[in-house]
Short mmCIF file of C-alpha atoms in Angstrom, two decimals:
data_model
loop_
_atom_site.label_atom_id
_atom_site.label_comp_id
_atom_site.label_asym_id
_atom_site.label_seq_id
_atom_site.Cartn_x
_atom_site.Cartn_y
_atom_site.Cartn_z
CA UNK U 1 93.14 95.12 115.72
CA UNK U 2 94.42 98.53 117.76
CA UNK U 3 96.59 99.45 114.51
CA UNK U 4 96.13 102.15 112.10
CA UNK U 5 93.38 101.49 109.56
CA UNK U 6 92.31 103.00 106.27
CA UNK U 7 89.42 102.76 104.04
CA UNK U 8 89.17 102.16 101.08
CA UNK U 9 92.03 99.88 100.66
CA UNK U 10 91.07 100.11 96.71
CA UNK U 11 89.40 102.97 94.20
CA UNK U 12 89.36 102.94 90.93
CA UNK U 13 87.90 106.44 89.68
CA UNK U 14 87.61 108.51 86.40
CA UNK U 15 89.23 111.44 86.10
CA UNK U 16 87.32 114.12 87.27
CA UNK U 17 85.54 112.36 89.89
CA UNK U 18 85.52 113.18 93.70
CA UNK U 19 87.21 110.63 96.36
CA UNK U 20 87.48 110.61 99.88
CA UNK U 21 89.14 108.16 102.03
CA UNK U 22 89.55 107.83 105.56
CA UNK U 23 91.75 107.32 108.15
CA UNK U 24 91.11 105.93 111.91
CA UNK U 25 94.63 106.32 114.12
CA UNK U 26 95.58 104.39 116.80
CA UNK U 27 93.06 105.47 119.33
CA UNK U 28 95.47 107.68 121.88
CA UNK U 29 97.45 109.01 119.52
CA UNK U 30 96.76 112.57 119.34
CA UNK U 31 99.26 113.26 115.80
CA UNK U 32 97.94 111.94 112.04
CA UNK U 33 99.81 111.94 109.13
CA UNK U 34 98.85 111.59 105.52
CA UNK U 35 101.56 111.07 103.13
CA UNK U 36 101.41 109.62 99.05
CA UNK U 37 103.59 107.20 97.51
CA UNK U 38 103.88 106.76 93.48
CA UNK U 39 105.22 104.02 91.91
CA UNK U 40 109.12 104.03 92.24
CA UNK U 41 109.15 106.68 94.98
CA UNK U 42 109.00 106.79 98.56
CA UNK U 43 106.43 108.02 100.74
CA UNK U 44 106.24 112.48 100.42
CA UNK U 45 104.44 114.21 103.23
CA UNK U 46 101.29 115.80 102.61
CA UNK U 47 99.84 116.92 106.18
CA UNK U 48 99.50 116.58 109.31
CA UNK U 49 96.96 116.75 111.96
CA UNK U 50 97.74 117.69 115.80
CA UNK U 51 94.31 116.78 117.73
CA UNK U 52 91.90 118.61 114.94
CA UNK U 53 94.25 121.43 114.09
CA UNK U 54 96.02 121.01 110.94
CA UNK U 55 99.21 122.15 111.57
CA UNK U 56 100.94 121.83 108.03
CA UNK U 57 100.57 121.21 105.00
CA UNK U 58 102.75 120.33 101.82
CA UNK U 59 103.25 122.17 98.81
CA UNK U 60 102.20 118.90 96.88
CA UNK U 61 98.98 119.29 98.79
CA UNK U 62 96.79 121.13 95.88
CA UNK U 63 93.92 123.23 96.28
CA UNK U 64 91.79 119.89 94.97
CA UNK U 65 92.90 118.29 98.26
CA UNK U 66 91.63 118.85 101.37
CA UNK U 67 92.11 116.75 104.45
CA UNK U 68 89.71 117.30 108.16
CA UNK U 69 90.00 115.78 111.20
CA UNK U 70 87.12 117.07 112.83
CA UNK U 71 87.14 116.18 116.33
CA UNK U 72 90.48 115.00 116.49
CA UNK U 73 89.83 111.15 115.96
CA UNK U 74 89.76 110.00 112.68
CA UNK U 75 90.50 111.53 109.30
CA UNK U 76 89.42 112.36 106.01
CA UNK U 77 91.73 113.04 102.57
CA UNK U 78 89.34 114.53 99.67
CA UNK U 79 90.50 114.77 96.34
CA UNK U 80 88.33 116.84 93.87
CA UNK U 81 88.33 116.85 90.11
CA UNK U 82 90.82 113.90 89.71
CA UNK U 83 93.39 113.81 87.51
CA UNK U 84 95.29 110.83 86.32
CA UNK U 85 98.48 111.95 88.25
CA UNK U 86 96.83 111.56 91.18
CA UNK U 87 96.89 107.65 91.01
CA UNK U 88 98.91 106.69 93.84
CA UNK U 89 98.69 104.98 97.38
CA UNK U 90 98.08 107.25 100.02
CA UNK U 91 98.89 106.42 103.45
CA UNK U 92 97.88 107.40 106.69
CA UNK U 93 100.30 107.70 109.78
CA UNK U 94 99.39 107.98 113.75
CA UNK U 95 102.07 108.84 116.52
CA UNK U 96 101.61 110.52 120.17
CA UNK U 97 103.36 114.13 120.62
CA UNK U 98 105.81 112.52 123.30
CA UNK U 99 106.42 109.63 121.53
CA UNK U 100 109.79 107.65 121.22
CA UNK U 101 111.15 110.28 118.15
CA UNK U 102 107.59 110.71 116.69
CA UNK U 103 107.63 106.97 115.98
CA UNK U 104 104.47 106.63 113.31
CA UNK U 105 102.39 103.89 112.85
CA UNK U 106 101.22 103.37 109.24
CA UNK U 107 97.92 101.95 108.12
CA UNK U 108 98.05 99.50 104.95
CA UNK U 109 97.07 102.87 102.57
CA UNK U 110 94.30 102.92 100.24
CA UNK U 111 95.35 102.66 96.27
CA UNK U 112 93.74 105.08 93.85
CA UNK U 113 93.87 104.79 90.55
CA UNK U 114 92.26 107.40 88.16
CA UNK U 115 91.33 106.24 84.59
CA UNK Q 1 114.11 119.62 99.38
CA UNK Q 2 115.69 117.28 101.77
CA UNK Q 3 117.11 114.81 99.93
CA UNK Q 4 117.46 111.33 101.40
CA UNK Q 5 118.38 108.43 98.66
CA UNK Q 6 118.64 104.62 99.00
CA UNK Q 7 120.57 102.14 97.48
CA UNK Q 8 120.36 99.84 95.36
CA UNK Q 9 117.09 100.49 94.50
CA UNK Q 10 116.23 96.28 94.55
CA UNK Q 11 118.54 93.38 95.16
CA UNK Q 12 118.16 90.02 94.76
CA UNK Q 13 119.25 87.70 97.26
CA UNK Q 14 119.91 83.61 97.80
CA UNK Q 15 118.49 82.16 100.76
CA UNK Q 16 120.74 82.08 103.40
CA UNK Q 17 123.12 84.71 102.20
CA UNK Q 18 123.57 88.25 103.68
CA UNK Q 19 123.24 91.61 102.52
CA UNK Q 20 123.53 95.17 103.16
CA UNK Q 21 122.38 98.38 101.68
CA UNK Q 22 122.25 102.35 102.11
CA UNK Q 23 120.64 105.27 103.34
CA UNK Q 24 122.35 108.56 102.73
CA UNK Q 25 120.60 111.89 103.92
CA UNK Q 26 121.86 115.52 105.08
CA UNK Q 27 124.17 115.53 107.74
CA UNK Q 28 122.86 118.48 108.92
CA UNK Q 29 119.59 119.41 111.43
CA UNK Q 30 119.80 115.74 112.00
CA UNK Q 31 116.82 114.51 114.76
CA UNK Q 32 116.07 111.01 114.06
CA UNK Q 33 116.36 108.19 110.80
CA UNK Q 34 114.26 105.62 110.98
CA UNK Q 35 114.02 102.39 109.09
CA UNK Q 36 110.34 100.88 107.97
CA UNK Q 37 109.68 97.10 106.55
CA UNK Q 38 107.14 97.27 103.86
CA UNK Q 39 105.77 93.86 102.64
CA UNK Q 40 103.42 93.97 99.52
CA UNK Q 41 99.43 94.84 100.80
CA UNK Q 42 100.22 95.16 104.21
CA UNK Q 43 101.11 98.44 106.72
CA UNK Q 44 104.61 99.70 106.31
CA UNK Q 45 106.27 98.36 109.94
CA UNK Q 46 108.97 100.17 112.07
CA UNK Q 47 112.30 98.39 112.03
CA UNK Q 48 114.49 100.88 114.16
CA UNK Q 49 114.52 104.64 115.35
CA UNK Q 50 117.96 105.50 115.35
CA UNK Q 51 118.94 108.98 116.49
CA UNK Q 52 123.28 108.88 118.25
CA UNK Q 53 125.84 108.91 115.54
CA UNK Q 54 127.87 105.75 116.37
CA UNK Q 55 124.34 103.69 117.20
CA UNK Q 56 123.68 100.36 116.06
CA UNK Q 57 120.74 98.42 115.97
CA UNK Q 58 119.68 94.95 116.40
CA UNK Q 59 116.43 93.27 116.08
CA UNK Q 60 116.74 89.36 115.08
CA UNK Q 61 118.57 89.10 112.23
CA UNK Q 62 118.38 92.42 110.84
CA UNK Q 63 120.08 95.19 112.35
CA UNK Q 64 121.66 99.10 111.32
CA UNK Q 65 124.39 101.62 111.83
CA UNK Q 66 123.92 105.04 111.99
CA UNK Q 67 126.95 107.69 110.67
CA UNK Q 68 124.98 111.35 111.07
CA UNK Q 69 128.18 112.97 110.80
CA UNK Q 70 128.74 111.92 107.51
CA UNK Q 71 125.18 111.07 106.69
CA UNK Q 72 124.46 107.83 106.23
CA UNK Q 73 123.06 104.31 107.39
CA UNK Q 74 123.47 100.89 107.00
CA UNK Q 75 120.73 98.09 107.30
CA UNK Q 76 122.45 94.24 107.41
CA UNK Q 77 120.20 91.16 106.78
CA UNK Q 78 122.09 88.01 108.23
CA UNK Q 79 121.04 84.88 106.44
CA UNK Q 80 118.62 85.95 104.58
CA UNK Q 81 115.13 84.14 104.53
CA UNK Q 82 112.30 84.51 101.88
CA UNK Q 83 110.26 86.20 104.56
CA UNK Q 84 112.68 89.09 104.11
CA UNK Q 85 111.60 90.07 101.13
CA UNK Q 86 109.98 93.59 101.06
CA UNK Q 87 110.90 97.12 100.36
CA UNK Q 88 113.15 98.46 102.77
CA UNK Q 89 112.25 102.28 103.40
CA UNK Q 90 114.49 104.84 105.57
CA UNK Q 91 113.50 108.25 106.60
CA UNK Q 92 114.91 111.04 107.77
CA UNK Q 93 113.63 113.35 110.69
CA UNK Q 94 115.10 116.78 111.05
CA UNK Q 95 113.07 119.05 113.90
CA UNK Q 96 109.60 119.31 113.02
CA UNK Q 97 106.95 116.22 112.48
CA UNK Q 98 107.08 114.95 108.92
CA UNK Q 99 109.59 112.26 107.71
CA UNK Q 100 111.15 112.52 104.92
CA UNK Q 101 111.70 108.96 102.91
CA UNK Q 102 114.13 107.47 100.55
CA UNK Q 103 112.86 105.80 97.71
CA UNK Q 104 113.21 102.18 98.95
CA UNK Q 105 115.35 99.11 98.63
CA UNK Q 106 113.37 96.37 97.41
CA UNK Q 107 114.64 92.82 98.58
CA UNK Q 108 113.50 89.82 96.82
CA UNK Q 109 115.00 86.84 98.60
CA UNK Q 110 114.83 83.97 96.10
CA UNK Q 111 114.97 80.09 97.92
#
């Protein structure tokens, strides 16, 4: 499977716990993406990764979130000290800089939920 | 805040009937709206990139119009099939790299 994949797909966690999940893009692209949907929303941006810079970041993204991408493969999301509003699926997203209208690929997410 | 909305937010359709439903988003710093097929547990899937006011958009029996002047799209199912059934997400590119999404259609298609 060349797609974007994401691991966990599932974590359950008490509230205050640390997470991390991770991201692997398709394997050329050189943009990643990691955006949150809660129930009855749509996907919101959080970041996004060009090679290993991180280029921007939400305002959603608090300071108990930090995401790396270390040598510009794949990519970690950390949550620290989590709260119960933090349940949500979080999704990852690949595309290339020239692609066809930064067309991105999304993985399957990983589902938190905090207790 | 970019604000892109969809509706209905869920419709129910009989097999083999059609349907239609919305995205509206600003009509200005337009780049690009795409539209994503999310089924339940599996990767959200790109349906169309649309990005010349006037386009339209065909892939089987699904297809889309695109009105950027007045900001808005329109995705068609023709003969619907319970395979259809997901949530339906558009989102809206202005310049710059994030999308911006609606909150989803979600299409049950009942046989």
């Amino acid at each position: 499977d060349t797609g974007v994949s994401q691991n966990p797909r599932h974590k359950i966690t008490k509230r205050g716990q640390n997470v991390t999940f991770r991201c692997d893009p398709i394997s050329e692209h050189n943009r990643l993406y990691w955006y949150r949907q809660t129930l009855g929303q749509g996907p919101e941006f959080l970041t996004y990764f060009q090679n290993e810079a991180q280029l921007e970041k939400s305002r959603l993204l608090s300071d108990r979130f930090s995401a790396e991408r270390p040598k510009g493969s794949f990519s970690t999301l950390e949550i620290q000290r989590t709260e119960q509003g933090d349940s949500a699926m979080y999704l990852c997203a690949s595309s290339l800089v020239r692609g066809v209208h930064n067309e991105q690929f999304f993985g399957p997410g990983t589902r938190l939920t905090v207790l | 805040i970019l604000n892109v909305e969809q509706s209905p937010q869920s419709l129910h359709v009989q097999e083999g009937d059609s349907t239609n439903f919305t995205c509206s988003f600003p009509s200005s710093n337009f780049y690009a709206l795409h539209w994503y097929r999310w089924e339940t547990a599996k990767s959200p899937e790109a349906l169309f990139v649309m990005t010349l006011n006037g386009d339209e958009k065909k892939k089987g029996r699904i297809s889309a119009t695109l009105n950027t002047k007045e900001g808005y799209s329109y995705l068609y199912i023709k003969g619907s099939q319970p395979e259809d059934s997901a949530t339906y997400l558009c989102a809206f590119k202005a310049a710059g790299n994030k999308l911006t999404f609606g909150g989803g259609t979600r299409v049950l298609v009942k046989p």
